[in-house]
XYZ file of C-alpha atoms in Angstrom:
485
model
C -19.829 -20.078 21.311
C -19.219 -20.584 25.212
C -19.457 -17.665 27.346
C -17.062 -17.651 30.891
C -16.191 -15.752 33.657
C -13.096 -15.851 35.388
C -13.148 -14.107 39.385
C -10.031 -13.635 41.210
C -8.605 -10.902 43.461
C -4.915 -10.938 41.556
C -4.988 -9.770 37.837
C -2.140 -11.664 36.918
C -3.894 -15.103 37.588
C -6.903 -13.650 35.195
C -4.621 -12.490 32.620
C -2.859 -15.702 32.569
C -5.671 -17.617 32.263
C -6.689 -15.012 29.507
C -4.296 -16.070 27.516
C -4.456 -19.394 27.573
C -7.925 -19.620 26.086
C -7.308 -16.632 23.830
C -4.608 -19.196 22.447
C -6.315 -22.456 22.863
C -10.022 -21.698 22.338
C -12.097 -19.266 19.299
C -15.383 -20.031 20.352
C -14.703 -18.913 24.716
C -15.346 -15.449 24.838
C -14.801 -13.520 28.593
C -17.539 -11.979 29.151
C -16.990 -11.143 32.801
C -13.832 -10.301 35.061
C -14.101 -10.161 38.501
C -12.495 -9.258 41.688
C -14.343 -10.327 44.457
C -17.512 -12.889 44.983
C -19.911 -9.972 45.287
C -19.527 -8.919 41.522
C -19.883 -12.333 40.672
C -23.079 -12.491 42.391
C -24.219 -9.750 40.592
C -23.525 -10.638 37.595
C -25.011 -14.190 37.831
C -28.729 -12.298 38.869
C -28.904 -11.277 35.407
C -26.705 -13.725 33.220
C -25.444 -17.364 32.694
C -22.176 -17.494 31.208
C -21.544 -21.215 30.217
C -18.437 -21.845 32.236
C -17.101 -19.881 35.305
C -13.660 -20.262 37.411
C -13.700 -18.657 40.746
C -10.802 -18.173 42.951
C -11.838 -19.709 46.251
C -9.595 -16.963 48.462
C -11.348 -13.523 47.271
C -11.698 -10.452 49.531
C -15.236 -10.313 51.436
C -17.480 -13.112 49.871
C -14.675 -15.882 48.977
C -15.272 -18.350 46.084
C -17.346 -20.923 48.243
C -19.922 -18.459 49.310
C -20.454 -17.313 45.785
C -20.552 -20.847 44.575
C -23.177 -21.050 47.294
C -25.581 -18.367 46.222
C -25.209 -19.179 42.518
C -26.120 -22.743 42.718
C -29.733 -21.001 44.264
C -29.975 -19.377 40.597
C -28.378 -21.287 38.567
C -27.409 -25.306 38.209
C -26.062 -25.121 34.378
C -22.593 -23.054 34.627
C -19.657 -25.304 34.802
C -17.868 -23.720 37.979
C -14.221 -24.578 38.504
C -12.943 -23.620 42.041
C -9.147 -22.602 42.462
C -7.513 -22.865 45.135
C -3.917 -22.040 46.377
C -5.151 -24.641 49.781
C -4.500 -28.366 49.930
C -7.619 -28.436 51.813
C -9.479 -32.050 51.837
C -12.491 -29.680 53.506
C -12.409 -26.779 50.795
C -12.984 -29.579 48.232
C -15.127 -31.580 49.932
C -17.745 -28.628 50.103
C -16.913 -27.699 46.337
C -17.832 -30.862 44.934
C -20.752 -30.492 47.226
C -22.355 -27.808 45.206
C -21.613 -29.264 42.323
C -18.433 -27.578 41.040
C -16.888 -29.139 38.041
C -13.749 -29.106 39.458
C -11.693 -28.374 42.013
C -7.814 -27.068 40.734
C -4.769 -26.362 42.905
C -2.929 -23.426 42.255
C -0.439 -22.888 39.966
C -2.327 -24.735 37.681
C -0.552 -25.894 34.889
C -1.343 -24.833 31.451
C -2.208 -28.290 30.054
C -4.283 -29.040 33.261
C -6.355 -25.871 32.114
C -6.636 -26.903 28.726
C -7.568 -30.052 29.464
C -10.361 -29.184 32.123
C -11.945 -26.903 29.703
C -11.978 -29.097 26.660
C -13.819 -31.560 29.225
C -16.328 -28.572 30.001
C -17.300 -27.868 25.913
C -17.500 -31.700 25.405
C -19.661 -31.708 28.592
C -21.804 -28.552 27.175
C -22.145 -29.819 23.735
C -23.508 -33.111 24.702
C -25.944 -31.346 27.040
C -26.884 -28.669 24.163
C -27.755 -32.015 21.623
C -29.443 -33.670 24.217
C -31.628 -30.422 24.972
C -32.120 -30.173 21.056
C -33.216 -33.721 21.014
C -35.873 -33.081 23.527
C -37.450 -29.547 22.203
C -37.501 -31.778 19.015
C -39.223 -34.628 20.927
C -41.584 -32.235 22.219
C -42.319 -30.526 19.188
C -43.049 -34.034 17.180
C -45.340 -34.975 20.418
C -47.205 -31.546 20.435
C -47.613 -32.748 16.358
C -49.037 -35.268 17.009
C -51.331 -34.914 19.762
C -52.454 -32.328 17.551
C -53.228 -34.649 15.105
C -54.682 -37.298 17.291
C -57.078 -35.139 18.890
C -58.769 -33.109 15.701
C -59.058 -37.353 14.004
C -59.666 -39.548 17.089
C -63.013 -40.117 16.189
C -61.588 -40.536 12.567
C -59.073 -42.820 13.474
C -61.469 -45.035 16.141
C -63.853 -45.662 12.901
C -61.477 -46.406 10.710
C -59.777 -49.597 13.484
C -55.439 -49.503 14.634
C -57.782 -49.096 17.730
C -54.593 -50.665 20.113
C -52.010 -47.881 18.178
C -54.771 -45.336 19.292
C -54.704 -46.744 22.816
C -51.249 -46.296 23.374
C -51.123 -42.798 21.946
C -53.802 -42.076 24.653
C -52.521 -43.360 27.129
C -48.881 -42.510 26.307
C -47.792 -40.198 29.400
C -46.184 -37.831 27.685
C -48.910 -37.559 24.593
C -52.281 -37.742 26.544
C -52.148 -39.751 29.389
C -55.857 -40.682 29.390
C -57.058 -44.412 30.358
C -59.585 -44.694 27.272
C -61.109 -48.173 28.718
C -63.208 -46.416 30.723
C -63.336 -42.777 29.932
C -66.631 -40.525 29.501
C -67.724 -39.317 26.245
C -69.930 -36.766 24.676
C -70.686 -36.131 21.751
C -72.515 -32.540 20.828
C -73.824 -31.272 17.326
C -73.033 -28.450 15.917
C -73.358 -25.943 12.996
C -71.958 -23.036 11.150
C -73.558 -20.940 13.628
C -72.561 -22.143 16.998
C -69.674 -24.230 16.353
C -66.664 -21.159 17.372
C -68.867 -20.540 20.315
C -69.303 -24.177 22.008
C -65.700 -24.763 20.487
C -64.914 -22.034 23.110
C -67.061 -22.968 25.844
C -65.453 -27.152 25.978
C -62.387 -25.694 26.285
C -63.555 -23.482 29.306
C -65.544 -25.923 30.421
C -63.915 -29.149 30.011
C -60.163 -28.875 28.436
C -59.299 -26.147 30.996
C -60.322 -28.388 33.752
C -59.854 -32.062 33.239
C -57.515 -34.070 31.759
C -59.526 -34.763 28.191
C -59.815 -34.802 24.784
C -61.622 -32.676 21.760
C -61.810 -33.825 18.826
C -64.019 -33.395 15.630
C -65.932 -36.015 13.126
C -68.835 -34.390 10.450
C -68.567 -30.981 12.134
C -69.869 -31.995 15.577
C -67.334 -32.051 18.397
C -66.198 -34.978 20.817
C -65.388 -34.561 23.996
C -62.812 -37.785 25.526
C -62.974 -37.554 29.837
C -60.440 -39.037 31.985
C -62.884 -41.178 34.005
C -61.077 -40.054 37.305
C -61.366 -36.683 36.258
C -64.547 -36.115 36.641
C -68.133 -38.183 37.433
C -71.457 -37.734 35.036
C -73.071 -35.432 37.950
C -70.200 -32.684 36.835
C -70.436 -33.342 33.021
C -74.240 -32.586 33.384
C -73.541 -29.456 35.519
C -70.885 -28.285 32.707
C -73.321 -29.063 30.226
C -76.123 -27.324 31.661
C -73.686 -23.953 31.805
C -72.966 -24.348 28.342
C -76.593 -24.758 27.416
C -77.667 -21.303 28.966
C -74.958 -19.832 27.581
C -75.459 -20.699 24.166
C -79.380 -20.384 24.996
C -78.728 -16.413 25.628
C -75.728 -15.366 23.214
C -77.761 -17.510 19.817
C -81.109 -18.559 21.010
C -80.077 -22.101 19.880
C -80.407 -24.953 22.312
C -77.642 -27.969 23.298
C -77.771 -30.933 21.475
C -75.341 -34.339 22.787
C -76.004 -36.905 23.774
C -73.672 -39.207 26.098
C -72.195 -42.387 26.493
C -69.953 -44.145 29.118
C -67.063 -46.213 28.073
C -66.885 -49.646 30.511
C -64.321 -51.556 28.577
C -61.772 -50.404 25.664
C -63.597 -52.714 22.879
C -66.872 -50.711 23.314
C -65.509 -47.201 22.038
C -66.244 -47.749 18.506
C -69.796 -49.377 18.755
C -70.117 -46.318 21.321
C -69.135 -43.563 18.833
C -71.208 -45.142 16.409
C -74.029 -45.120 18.861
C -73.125 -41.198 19.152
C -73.154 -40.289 15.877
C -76.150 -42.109 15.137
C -78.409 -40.182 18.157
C -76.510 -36.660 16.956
C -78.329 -37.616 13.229
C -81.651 -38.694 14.773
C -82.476 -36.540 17.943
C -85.151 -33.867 16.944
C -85.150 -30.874 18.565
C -89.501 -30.509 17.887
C -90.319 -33.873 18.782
C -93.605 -34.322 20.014
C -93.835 -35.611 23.869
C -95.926 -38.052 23.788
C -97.148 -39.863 27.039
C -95.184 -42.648 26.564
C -91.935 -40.541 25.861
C -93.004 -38.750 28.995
C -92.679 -41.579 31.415
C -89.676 -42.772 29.745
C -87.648 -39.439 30.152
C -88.987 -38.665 33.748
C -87.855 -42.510 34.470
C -84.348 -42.058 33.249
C -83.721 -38.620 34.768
C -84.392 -40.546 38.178
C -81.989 -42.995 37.437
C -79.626 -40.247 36.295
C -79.277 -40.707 32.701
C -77.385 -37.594 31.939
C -78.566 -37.826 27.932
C -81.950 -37.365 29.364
C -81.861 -34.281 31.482
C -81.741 -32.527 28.291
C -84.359 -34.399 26.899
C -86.185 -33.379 30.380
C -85.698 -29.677 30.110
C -86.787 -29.669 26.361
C -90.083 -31.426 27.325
C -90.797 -28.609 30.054
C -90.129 -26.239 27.524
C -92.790 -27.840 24.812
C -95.234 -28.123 27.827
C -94.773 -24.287 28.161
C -94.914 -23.425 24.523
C -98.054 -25.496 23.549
C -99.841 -24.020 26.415
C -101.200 -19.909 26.909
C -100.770 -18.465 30.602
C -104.230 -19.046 31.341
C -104.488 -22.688 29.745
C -105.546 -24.754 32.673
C -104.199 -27.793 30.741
C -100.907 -26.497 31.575
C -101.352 -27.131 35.491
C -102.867 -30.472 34.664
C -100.029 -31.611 32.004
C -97.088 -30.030 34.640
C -98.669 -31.954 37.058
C -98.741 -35.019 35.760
C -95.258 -34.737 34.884
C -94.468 -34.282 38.908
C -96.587 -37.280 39.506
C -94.660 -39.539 37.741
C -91.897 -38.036 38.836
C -92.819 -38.498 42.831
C -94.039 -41.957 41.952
C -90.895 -42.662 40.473
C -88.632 -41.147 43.557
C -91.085 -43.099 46.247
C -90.668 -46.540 44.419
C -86.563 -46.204 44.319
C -86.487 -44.289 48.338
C -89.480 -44.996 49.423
C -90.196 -40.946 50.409
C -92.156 -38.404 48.973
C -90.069 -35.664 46.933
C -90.791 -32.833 44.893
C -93.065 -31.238 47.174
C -92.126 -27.524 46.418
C -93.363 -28.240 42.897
C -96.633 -29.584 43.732
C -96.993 -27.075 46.191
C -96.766 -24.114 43.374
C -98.808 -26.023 40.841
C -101.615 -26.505 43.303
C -101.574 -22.474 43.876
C -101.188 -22.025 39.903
C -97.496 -20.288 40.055
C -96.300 -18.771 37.104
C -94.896 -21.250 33.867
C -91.579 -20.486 34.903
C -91.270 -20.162 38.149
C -92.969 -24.101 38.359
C -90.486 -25.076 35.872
C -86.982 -23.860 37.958
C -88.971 -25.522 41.103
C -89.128 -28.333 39.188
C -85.374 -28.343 38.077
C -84.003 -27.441 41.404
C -86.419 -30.322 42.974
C -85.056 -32.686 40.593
C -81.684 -31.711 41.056
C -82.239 -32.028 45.251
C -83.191 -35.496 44.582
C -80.276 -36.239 42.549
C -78.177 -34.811 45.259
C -79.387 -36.627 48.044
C -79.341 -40.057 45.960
C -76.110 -39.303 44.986
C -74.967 -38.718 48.269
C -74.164 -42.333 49.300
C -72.997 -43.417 45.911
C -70.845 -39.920 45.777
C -68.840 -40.770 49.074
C -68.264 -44.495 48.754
C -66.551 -43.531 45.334
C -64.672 -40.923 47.628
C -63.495 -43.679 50.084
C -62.528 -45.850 47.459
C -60.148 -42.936 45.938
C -58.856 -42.689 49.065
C -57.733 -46.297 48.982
C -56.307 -46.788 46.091
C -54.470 -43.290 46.366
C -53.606 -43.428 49.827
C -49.496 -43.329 49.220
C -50.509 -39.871 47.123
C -50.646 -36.371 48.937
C -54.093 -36.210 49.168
C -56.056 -33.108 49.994
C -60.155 -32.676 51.083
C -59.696 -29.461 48.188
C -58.373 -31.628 45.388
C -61.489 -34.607 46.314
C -63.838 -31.876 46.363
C -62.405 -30.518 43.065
C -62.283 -33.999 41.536
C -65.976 -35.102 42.531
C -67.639 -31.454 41.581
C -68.787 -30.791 45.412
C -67.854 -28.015 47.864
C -65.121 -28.714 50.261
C -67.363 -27.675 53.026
C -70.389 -30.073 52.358
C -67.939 -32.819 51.159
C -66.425 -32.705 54.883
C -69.822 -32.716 56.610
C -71.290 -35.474 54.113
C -68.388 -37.494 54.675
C -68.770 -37.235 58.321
C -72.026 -38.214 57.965
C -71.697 -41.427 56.222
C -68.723 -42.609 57.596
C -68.743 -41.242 61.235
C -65.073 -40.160 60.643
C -63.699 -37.157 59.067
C -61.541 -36.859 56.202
C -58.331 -37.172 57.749
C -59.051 -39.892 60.413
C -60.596 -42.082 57.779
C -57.227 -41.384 55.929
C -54.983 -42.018 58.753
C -56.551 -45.184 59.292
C -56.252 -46.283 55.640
C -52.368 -45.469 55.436
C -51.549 -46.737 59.392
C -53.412 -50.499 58.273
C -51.315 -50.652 55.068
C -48.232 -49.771 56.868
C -48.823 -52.492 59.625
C -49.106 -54.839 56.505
C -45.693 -53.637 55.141
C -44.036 -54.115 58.172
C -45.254 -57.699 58.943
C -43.699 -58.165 55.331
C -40.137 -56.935 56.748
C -40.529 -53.503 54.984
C -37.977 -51.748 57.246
C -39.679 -48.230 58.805
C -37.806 -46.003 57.212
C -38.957 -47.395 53.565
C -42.487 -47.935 55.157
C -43.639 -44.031 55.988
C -43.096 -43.120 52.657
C -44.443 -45.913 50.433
C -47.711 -44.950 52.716
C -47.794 -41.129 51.987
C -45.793 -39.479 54.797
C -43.228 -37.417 54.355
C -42.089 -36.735 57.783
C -40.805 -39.866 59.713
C -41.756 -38.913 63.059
C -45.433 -37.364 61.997
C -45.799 -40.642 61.034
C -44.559 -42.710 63.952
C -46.935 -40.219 66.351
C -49.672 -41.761 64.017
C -48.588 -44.948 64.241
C -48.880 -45.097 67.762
C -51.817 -42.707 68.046
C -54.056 -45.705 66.276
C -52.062 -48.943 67.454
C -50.969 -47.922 70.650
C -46.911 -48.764 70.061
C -43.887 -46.863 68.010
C -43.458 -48.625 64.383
C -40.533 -50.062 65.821
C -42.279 -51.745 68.790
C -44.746 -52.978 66.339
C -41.943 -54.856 64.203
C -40.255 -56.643 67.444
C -44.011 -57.987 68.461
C -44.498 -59.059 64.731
């Protein structure tokens, strides 16, 4: 069925077309006569009838300025315009805002017919090809839903390429798998609804990625550009507590980065395998010591969970008043400072000497400790974190590109982002930006990219914001630029 209204200020015109499609056409029902463009107005803010013809000549708001204010609510409805004007203007501005048609009055009765058998053939074709994509969507939404609870499933079991291009499939995942993040974390009857919860919070909520499960422990697939392993141990950390307080049960994953698309299976298999073997009461031995305080320096994110577990045994295996404690904790912090002056060459972790030397509480030495550990991190990070920043900025420079949406993607404030940035590069955000698009630009036009394709194709969206920056950092007008090039 096709719904239509027909507006015009003389009754006879409606009634003749009235009868026409009573004649003509079962499945067009009226729904809507009108007399002027200000009931048809109204009657658009809270409907969409299929197919409309408005008179162009009505009393107060004519059929132009209602075609005008409908097209702001509405771009389905086929609108004819009829007119009793040979006016080139009048249909000009009609076909402008996208009326179907534009008829002279009388119309002829075939002419009518005609126009609105073109207008069901129009709908119908439009109502299949809507069909076709709900059902598209709905097969996609299968089998992404599919996808995700096997991938692990499916990367075990090889068609590794088919897997690939369902990943990466824009419209499925869109995730670049060559070089993606992923976690794997072990769980049990007990705490699997709860972390289940917390990734999505955590992780599916936030980045582009993918959960999946394999021998009930989940998966967790991250968009490398999504998000760096300093944010994946923060998330991870959040989840910990979380589970830590709501069913005294600690975290166990473990991590592994993907470099290059062929490595994902022997990685998953690596996964799994750690998952099986990690023990939550291993002993630490002094050997295992050294090794975990000598990955958590170079950032192994596996390890800070490793670290925090062996602060914990320290703790347990010691009384309040167990001196060995102070000498064990201490120890710990000395290979720790060794470690950080070999790789900086400066002494850190000097809170947490500080309050072992005046015998602090367990753990109050153990969140010094942490938050020592997670300075250093910081600070090391801090050259590493902004060169990756920079070289965002150049690959993406054509992109809108915000300081909110960098400080988003790379897990730091906006405020010490700007400052850091600053600080390393002696420009700020948008100057280093600027510079980045104007040098590309220059480049296009030496190539004979005229300047009106150029601002664009370099981010801009304004054409004279950009020339003002053009000649702010070259000195000359795009244009200038060209004729000395």
């Amino acid at each position: 069925m096709y719904k239509m209204l027909i507006a015009d200020d003389e009754p006879i015109e409606i009634e003749g077309i009235k009868k026409i499609i009573e004649k003509n056409f079962e499945d067009i029902t009226i729904v809507k006569e009108a007399k002027n463009g200000r009931e048809v107005i109204e009657y658009f803010q809270g409907n969409s009838p299929d197919i409309a013809f408005l008179d162009i000549k009505m009393p107060g708001i004519d059929g132009i300025s209602a075609l005008k204010e409908i097209r702001k609510m509405n771009r389905k409805t086929k609108i004819v315009i009829l007119s009793a004007y040979d006016d080139f203007q009048y249909a000009k501005e009609s076909i402008s805002l996208d009326a179907y048609e534009y008829l002279l009055k009388p119309v002829r009765r075939k002419k009518i017919i005609e126009v609105l058998e073109n207008i069901i053939k129009n709908i119908k074709s439009e109502r299949k090809e809507a069909n076709k994509k709900v059902r598209l969507q709905e097969e996609i939404i299968n089998i992404k839903s599919i996808v995700e609870e096997k991938l692990i499933s499916f990367i075990l079991e090889g068609g590794s390429e088919k897997i690939k291009e369902i990943c990466t499939n824009e419209n499925i995942f869109k995730i670049n798998i060559d070089t993606a993040h992923l976690i794997g974390i072990r769980t049990d009857e007990k705490n699997r609804e709860f972390v289940e919860s917390k990734i999505k919070k955590s992780f599916k909520s936030k980045v582009n990625s993918i959960m999946s499960t394999y021998n009930d422990n989940i998966y967790i697939l991250i968009e490398e550009e999504e998000a760096d392993e300093y944010w994946i141990k923060k998330s991870l950390e959040k989840i910990e507590r979380e589970l830590k307080n709501n069913i005294n049960e600690e975290l166990i994953y473990w991590y592994e980065k993907n470099n290059y698309f062929e490595d994902i299976k022997k990685n998953v298999i690596k996964i799994i395998g750690k998952l099986n073997t990690i023990n939550t009461n291993m002993d630490f031995n002094d050997e295992n010591r050294l090794r975990i305080c000598k990955e958590v320096l170079n950032f192994d994110l596996n390890y800070y969970n490793e670290f925090e577990k062996m602060l914990g045994y320290i703790m347990k295996k010691t009384n309040s008043r167990d001196l060995n404690f102070y000498e064990e904790i201490n120890e710990i912090v000395s290979f720790l400072q060794y470690g950080a002056f070999m790789e900086k060459n400066e002494i850190y972790f000097k809170n947490s000497k500080e309050m072992i030397k005046n015998k602090r509480s367990k753990s109050s030495i153990k969140n010094a400790i942490l938050v020592d550990l997670d300075t250093y991190v910081k600070l090391c990070r801090s050259n590493d974190l902004i060169e990756n920043v920079k070289d965002y900025i150049v690959k993406n420079y054509d992109s809108k590109i915000k300081l909110e949406d960098l400080s988003y993607k790379f897990a730091i404030s906006t405020f010490y982002l700007s400052k850091l940035f600053k600080q390393e590069t002696g420009q700020n955000f948008i100057e280093f930006l600027t510079h980045i698009r104007i040098e590309k630009a220059k480049k296009m036009l030496k190539e004979g990219i005229q300047v009106k394709d150029v601002y664009r194709r370099v981010g801009y969206s304004d054409p004279n914001y950009f020339s003002r920056m053009f000649k702010k950092i070259t000195g000359i007008s795009p244009s200038k630029y060209v004729s000395k090039n």
